[in-house]
PDB file of C-alpha atoms in Angstrom:
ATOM      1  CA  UNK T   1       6.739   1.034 -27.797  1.00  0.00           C
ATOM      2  CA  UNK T   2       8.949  -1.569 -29.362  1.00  0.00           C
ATOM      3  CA  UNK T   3      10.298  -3.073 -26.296  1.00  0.00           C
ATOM      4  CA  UNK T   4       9.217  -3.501 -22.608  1.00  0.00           C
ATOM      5  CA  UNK T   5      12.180  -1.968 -20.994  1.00  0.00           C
ATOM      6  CA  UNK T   6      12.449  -2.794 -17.066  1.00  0.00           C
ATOM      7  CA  UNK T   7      13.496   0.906 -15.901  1.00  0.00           C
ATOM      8  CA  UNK T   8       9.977   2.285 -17.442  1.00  0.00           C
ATOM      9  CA  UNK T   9       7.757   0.137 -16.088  1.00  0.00           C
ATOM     10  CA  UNK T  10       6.073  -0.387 -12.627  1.00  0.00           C
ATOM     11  CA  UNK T  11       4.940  -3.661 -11.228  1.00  0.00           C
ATOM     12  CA  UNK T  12       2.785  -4.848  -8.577  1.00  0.00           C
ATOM     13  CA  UNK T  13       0.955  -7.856  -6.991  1.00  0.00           C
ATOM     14  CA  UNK T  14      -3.037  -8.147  -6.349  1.00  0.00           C
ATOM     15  CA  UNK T  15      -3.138 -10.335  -3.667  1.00  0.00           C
ATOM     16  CA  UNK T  16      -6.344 -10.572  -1.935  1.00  0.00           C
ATOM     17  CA  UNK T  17      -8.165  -8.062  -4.094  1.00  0.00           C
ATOM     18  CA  UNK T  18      -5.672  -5.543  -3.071  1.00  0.00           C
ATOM     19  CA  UNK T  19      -2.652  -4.138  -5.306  1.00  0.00           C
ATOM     20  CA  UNK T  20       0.849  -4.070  -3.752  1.00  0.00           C
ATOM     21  CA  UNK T  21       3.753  -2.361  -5.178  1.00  0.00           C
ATOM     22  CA  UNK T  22       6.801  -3.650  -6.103  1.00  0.00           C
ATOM     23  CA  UNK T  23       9.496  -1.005  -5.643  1.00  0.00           C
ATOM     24  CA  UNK T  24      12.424  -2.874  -6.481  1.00  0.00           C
ATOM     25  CA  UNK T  25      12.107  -5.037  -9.008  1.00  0.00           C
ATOM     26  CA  UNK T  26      15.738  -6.630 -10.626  1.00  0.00           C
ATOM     27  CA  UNK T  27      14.525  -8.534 -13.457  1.00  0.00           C
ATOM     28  CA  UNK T  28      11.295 -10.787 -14.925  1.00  0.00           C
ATOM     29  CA  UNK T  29      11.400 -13.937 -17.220  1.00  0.00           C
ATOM     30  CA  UNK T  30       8.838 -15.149 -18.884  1.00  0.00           C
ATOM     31  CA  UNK T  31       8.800 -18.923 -20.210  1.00  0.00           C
ATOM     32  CA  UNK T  32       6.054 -19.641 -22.505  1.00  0.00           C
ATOM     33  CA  UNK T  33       6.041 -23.737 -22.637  1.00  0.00           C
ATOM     34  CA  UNK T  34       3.727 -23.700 -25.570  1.00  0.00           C
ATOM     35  CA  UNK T  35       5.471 -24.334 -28.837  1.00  0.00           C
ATOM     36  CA  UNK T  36       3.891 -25.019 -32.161  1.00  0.00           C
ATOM     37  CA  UNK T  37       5.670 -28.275 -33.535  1.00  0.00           C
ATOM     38  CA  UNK T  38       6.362 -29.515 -37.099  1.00  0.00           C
ATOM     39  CA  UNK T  39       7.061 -33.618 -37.450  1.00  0.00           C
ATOM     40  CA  UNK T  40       6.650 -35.897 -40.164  1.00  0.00           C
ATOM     41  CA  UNK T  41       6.733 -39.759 -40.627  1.00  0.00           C
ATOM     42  CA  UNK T  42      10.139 -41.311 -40.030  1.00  0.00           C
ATOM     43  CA  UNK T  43      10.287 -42.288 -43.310  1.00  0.00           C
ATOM     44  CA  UNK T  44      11.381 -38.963 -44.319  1.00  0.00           C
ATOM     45  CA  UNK T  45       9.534 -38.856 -47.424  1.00  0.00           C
ATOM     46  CA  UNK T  46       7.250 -35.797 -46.661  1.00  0.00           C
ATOM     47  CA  UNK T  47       8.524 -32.352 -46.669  1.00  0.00           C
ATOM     48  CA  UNK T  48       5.183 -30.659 -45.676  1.00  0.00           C
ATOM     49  CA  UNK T  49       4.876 -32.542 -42.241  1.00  0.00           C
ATOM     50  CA  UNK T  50       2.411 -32.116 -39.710  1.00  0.00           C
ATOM     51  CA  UNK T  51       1.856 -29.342 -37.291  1.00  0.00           C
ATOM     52  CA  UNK T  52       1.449 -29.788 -33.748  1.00  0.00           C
ATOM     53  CA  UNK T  53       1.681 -28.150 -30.384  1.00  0.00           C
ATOM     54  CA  UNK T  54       3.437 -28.785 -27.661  1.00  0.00           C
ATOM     55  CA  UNK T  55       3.026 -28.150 -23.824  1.00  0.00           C
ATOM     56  CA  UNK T  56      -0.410 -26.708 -24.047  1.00  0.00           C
ATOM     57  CA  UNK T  57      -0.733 -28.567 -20.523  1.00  0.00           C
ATOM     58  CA  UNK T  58       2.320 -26.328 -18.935  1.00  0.00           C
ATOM     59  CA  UNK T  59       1.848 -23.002 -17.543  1.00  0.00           C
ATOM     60  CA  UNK T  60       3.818 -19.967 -18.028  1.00  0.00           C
ATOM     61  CA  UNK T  61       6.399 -19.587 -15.461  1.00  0.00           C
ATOM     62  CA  UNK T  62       7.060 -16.321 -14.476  1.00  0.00           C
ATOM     63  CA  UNK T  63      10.077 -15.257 -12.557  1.00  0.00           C
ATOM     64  CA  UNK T  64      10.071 -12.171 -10.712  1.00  0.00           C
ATOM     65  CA  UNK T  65      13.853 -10.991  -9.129  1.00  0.00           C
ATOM     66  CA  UNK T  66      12.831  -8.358  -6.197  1.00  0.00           C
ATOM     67  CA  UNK T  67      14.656  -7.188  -3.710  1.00  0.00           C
ATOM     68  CA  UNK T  68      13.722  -5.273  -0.170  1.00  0.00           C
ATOM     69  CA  UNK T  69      10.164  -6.246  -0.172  1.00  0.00           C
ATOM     70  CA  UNK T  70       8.578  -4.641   2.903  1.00  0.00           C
ATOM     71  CA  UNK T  71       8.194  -7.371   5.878  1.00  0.00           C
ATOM     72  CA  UNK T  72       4.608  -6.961   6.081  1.00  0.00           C
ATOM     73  CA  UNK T  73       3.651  -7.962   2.065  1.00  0.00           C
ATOM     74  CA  UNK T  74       6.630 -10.412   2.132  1.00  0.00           C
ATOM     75  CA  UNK T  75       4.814 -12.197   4.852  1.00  0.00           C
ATOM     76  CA  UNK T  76       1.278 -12.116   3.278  1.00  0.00           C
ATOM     77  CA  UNK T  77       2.914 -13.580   0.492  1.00  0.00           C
ATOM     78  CA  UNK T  78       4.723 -16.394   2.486  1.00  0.00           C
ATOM     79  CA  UNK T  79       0.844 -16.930   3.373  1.00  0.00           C
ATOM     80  CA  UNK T  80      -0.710 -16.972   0.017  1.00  0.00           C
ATOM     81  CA  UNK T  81       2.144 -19.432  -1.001  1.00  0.00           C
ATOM     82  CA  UNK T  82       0.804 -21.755   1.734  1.00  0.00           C
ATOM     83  CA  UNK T  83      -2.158 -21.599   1.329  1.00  0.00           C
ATOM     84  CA  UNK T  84      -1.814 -22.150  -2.294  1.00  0.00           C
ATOM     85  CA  UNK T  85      -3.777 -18.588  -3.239  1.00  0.00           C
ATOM     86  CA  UNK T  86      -4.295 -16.788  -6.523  1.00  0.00           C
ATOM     87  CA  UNK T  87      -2.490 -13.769  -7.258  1.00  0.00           C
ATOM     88  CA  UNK T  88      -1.964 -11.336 -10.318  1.00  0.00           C
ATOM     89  CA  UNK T  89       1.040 -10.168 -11.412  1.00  0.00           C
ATOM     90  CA  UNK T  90       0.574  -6.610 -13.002  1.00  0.00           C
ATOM     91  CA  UNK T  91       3.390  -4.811 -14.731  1.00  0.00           C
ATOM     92  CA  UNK T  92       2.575  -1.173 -16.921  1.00  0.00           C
ATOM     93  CA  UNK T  93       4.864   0.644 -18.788  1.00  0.00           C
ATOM     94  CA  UNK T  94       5.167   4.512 -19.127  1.00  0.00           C
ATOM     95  CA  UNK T  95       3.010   4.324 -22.629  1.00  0.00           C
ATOM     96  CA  UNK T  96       0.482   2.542 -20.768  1.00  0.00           C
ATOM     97  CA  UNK T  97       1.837  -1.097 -22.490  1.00  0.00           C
ATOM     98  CA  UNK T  98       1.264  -3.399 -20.327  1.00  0.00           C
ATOM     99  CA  UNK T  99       2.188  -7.196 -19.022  1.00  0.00           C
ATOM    100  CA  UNK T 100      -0.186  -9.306 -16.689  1.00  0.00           C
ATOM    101  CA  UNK T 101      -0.320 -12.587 -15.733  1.00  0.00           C
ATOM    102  CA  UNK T 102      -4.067 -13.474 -13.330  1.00  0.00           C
ATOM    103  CA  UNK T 103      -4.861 -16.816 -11.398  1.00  0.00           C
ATOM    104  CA  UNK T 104      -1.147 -17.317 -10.833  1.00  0.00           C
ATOM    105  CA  UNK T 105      -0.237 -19.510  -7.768  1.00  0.00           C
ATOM    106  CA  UNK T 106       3.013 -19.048  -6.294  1.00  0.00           C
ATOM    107  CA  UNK T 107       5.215 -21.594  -7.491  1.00  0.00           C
ATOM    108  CA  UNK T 108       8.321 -21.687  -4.478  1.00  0.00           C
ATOM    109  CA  UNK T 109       8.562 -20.888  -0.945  1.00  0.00           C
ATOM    110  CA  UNK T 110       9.306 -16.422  -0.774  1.00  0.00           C
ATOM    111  CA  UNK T 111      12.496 -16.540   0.744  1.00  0.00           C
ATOM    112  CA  UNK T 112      15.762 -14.999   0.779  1.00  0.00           C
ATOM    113  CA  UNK T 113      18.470 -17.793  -0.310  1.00  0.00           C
ATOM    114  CA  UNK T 114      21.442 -16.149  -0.361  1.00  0.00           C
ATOM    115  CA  UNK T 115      23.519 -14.413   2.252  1.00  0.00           C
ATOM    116  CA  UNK T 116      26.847 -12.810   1.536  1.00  0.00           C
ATOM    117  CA  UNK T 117      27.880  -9.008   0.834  1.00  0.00           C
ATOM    118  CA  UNK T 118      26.936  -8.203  -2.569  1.00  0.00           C
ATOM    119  CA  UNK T 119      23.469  -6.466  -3.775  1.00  0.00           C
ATOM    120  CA  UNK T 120      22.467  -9.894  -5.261  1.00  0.00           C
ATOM    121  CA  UNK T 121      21.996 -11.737  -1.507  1.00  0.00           C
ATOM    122  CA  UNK T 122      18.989  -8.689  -1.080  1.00  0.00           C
ATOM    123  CA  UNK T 123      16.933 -10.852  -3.567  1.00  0.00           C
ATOM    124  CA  UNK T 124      13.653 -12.386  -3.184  1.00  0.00           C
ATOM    125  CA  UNK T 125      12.753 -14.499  -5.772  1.00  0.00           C
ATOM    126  CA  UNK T 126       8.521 -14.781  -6.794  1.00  0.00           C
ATOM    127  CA  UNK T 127       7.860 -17.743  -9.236  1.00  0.00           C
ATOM    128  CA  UNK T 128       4.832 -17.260 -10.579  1.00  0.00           C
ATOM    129  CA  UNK T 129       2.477 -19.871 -12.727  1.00  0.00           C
ATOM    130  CA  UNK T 130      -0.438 -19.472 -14.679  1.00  0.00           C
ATOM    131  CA  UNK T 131      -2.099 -19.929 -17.636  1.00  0.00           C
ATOM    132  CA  UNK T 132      -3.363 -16.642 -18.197  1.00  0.00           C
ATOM    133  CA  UNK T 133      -0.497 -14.177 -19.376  1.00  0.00           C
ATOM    134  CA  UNK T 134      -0.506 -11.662 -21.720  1.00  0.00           C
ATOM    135  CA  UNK T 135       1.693  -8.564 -23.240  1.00  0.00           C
ATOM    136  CA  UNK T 136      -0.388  -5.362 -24.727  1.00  0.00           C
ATOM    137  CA  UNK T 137       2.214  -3.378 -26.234  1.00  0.00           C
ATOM    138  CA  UNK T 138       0.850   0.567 -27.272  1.00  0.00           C
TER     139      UNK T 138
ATOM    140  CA  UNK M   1     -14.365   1.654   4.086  1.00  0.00           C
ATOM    141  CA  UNK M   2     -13.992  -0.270   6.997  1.00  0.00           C
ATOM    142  CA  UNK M   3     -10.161   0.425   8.610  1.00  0.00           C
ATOM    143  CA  UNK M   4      -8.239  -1.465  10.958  1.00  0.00           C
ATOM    144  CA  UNK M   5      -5.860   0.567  12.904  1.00  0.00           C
ATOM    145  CA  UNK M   6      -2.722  -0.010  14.893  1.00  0.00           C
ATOM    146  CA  UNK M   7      -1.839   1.341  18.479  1.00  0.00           C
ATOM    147  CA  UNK M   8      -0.565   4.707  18.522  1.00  0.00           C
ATOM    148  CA  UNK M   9       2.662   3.971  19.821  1.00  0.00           C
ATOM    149  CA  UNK M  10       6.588   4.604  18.934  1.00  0.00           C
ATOM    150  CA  UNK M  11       8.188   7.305  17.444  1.00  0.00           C
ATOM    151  CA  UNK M  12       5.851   7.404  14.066  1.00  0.00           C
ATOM    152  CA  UNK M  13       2.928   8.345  16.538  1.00  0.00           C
ATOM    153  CA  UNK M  14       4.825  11.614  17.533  1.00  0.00           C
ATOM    154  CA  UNK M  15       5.188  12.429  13.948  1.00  0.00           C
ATOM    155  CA  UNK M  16       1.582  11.564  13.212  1.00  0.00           C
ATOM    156  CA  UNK M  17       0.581  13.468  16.163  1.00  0.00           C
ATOM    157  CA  UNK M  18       2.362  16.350  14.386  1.00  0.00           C
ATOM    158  CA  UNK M  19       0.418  15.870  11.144  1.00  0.00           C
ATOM    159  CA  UNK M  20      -2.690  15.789  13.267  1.00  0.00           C
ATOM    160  CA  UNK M  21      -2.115  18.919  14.972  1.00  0.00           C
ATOM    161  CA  UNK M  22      -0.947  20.875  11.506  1.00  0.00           C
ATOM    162  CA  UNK M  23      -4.570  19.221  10.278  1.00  0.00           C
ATOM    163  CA  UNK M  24      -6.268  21.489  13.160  1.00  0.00           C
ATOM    164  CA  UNK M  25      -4.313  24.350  12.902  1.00  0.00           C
ATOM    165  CA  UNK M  26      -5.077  24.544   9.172  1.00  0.00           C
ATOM    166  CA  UNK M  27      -8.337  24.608  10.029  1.00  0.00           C
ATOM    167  CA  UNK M  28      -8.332  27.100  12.508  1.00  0.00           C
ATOM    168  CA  UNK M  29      -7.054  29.299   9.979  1.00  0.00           C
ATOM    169  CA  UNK M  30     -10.191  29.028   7.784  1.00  0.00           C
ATOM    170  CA  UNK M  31     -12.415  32.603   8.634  1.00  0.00           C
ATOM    171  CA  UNK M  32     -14.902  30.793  10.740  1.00  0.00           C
ATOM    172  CA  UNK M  33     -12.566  29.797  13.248  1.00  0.00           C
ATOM    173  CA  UNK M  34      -9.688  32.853  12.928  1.00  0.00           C
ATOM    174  CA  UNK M  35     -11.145  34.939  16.119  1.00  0.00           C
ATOM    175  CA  UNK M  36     -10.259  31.835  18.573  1.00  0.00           C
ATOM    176  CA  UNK M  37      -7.131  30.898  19.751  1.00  0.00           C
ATOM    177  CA  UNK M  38      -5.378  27.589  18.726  1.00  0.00           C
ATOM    178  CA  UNK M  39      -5.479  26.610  22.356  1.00  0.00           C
ATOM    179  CA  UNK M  40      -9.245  27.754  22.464  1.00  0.00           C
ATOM    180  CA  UNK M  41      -9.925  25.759  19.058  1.00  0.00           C
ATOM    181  CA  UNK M  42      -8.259  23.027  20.635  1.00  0.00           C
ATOM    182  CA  UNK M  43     -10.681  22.325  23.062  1.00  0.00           C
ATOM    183  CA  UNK M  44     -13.599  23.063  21.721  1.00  0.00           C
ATOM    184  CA  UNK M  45     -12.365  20.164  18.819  1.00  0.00           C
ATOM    185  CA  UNK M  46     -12.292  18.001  21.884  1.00  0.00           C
ATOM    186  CA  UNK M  47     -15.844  18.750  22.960  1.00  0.00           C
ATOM    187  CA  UNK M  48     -17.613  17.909  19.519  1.00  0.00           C
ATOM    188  CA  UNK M  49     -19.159  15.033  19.016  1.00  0.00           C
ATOM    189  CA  UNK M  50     -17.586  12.748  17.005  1.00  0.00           C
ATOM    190  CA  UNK M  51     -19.537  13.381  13.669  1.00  0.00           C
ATOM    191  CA  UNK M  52     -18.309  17.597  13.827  1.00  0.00           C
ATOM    192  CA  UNK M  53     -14.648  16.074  14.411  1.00  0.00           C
ATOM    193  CA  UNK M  54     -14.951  14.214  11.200  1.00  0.00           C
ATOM    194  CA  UNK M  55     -16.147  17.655   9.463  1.00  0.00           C
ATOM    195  CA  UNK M  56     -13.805  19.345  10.900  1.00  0.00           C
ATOM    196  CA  UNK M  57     -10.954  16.810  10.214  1.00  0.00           C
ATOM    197  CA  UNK M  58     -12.229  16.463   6.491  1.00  0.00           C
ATOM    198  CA  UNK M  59     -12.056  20.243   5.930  1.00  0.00           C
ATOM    199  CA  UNK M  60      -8.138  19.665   7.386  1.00  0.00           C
ATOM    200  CA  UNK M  61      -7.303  16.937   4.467  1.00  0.00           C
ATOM    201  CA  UNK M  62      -8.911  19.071   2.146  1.00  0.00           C
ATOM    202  CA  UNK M  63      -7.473  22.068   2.601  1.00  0.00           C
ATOM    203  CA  UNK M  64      -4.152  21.578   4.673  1.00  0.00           C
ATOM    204  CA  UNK M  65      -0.645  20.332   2.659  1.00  0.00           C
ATOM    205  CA  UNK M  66       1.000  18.070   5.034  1.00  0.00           C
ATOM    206  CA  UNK M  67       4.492  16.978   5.123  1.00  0.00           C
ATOM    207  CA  UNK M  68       4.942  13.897   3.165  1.00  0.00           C
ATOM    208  CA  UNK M  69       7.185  12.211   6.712  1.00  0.00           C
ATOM    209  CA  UNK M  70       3.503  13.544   8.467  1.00  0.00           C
ATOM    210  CA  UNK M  71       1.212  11.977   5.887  1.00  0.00           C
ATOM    211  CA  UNK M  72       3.672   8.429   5.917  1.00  0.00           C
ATOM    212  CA  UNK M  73       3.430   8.625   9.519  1.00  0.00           C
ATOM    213  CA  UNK M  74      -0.505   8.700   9.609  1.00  0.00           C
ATOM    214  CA  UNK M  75      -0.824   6.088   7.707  1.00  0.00           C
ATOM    215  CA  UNK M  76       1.724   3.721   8.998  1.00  0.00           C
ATOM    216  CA  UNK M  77      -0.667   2.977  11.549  1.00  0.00           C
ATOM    217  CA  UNK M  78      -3.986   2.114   9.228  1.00  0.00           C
ATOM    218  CA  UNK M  79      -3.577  -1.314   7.529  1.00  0.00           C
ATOM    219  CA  UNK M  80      -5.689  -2.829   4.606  1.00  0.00           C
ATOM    220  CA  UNK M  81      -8.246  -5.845   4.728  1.00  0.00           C
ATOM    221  CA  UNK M  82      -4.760  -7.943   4.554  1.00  0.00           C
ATOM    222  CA  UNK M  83      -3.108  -6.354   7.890  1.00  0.00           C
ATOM    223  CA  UNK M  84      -0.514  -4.565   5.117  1.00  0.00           C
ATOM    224  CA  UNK M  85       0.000  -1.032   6.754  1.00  0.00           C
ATOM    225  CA  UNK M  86      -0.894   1.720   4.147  1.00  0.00           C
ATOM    226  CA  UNK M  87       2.577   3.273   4.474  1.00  0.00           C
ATOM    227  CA  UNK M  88       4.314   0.135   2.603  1.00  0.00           C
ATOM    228  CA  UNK M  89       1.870   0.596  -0.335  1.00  0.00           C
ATOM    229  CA  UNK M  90       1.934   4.018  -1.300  1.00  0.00           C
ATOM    230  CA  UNK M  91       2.292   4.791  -4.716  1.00  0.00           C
ATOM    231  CA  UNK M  92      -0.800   2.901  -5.145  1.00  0.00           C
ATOM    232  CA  UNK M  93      -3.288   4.145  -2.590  1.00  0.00           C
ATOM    233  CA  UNK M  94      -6.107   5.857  -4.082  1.00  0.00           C
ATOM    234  CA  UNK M  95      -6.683   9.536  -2.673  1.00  0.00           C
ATOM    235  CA  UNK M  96      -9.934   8.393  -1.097  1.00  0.00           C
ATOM    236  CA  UNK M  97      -8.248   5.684   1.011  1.00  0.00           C
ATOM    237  CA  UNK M  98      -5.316   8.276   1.534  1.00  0.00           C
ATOM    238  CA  UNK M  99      -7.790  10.610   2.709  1.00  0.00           C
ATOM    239  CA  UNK M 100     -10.413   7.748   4.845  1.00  0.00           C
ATOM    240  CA  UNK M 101      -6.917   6.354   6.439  1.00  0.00           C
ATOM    241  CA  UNK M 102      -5.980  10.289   8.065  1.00  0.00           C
ATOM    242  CA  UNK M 103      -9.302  10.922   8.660  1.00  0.00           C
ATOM    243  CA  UNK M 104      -9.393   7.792  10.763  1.00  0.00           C
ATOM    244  CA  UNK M 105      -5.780   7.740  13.059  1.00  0.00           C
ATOM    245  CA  UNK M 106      -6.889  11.866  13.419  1.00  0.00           C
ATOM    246  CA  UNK M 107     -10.157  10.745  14.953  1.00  0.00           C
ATOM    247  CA  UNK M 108      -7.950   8.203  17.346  1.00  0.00           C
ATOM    248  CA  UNK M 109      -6.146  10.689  17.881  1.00  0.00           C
ATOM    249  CA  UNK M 110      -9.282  12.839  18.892  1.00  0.00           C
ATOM    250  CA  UNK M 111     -10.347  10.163  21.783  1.00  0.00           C
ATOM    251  CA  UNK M 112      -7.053   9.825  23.334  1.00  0.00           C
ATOM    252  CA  UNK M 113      -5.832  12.218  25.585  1.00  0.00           C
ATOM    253  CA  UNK M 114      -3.500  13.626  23.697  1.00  0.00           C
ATOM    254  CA  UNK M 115      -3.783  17.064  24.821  1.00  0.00           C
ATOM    255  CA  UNK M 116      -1.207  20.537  24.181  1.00  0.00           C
ATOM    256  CA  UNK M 117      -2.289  22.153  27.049  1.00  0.00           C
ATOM    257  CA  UNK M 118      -2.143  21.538  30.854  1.00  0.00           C
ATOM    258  CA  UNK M 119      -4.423  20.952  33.439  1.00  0.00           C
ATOM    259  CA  UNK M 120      -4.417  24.648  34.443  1.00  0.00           C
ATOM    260  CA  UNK M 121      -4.887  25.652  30.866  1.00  0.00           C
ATOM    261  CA  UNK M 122      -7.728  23.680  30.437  1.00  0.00           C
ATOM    262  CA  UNK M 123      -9.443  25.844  33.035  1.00  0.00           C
ATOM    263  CA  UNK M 124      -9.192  28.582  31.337  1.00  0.00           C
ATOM    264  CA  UNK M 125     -12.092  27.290  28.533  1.00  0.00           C
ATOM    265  CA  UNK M 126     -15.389  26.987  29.822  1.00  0.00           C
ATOM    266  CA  UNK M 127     -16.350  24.836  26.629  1.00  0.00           C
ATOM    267  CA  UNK M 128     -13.745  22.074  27.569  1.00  0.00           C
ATOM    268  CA  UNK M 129     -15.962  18.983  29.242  1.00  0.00           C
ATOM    269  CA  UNK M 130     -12.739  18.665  31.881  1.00  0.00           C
ATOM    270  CA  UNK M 131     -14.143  22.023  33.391  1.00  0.00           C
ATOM    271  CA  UNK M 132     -17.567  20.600  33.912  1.00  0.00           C
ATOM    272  CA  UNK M 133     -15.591  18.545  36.151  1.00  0.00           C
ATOM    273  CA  UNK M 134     -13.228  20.642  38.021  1.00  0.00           C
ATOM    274  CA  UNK M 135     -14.222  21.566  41.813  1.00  0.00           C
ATOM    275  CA  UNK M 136     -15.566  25.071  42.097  1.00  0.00           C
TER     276      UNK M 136
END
């Protein structure tokens, strides 16, 4: 596979050493804060610089769009977000690629924000954080 | 496995009382049991000791295809270590939770008095325990 594409993958939660499903899930975004830096002396005189990287201290942020989660795992997670659990985020594609994120806290309160008549007000957004993420792409 | 279960109550426990009954009549169909009425079968489920049930119930999930609105209904009322009923996590469930999670709510459903035939019925079958008890 190329590209992770949304409509051929499934994604779930372990929460608790069980794995929910996800059934509706609108979109994910990954931020990776970690970016490998050039700089050089303010001179200017240097046009090799020095390499560096940046926000090594910053997790990823996840960002998972879902909509219609069932009452009963929407409340566990309303839990684990107060009492500042783990969870793992697991996402698979139909090639068996994969995307997982493990020891992520929940980041903001699940709750549903919006209220008004389009599909959008359905959403619950997860944000996720952690430093362990990582894409395996078959 | 160690299940929690909810009260068998609401509309979903008609439907999984359904699923439990299609369990029993499935096996009931199996040669060992064909020369006995349903009715007959019925009771002598009830007199078993909870250990046959389970054999007899496992033979059921084995060998009886449910309706899927029979199986959902089951299993609404067994919920995980983290209260989540198995119903709202289906496409995950393993088949040996799928199978623990009928096994148990048909047991339940084995204790209660649930029962498909009347008082007069039950009469009738000198294996039912309600006989033992019925003035002579």
């Amino acid at each position: 596979m190329n590209t992770f594409k949304l409509n051929q993958m499934d994604h779930s939660l372990t929460v608790r050493g069980v794995e929910y499903d996800l059934p509706h899930v609108d979109s994910i975004v990954v931020e990776d804060p970690k970016q490998v830096m050039l700089t050089r002396g303010a001179n200017g005189k240097n046009n090799v610089g020095v390499v560096f990287v940046e926000g090594v201290k910053d997790p990823y942020v996840i960002t998972i769009t879902t909509m219609d989660l069932p009452l009963t795992l929407f409340n566990l997670l309303l839990d684990v977000w107060k009492k500042e659990e783990r969870i793992d985020y697991n996402g698979i594609a139909a090639d068996g690629s994969t995307k997982n994120a493990k020891q992520a806290i929940l980041s903001t309160k699940p709750q549903q924000l919006t209220l008004d008549n389009t599909a959008e007000a359905m959403n619950v957004v997860l944000v996720l954080r952690t430093f362990i993420y990582d894409e395996v792409k078959k | 496995m160690s299940l929690k279960l909810l009260p068998l109550q609401g509309w979903k426990s008609l439907v999984a009382l359904n699923g439990f009954h299609s369990m029993l009549l499935g096996v009931k169909m199996l040669p060992l049991y064909q020369e006995v009425g349903y009715e007959e079968f019925f009771m002598l489920f009830k007199d078993m000791s909870p250990e046959q049930q389970e054999k007899i119930l496992r033979q059921g999930v084995a060998f009886v295809q449910m309706k899927q609105d029979e199986v959902e209904a089951i299993l609404s009322f067994v919920v995980d270590a983290n209260g989540i009923p198995f119903s709202d996590n289906l496409r995950l469930l393993k088949p040996g939770a799928i199978v623990e999670g009928l096994i148990a709510v048909a047991m339940e459903f084995g204790r209660i008095e649930v029962g498909i035939l009347s008082e007069d019925e039950k009469k009738k079958f000198p294996t039912s325990a309600s006989t033992s008890d019925a003035p002579t």
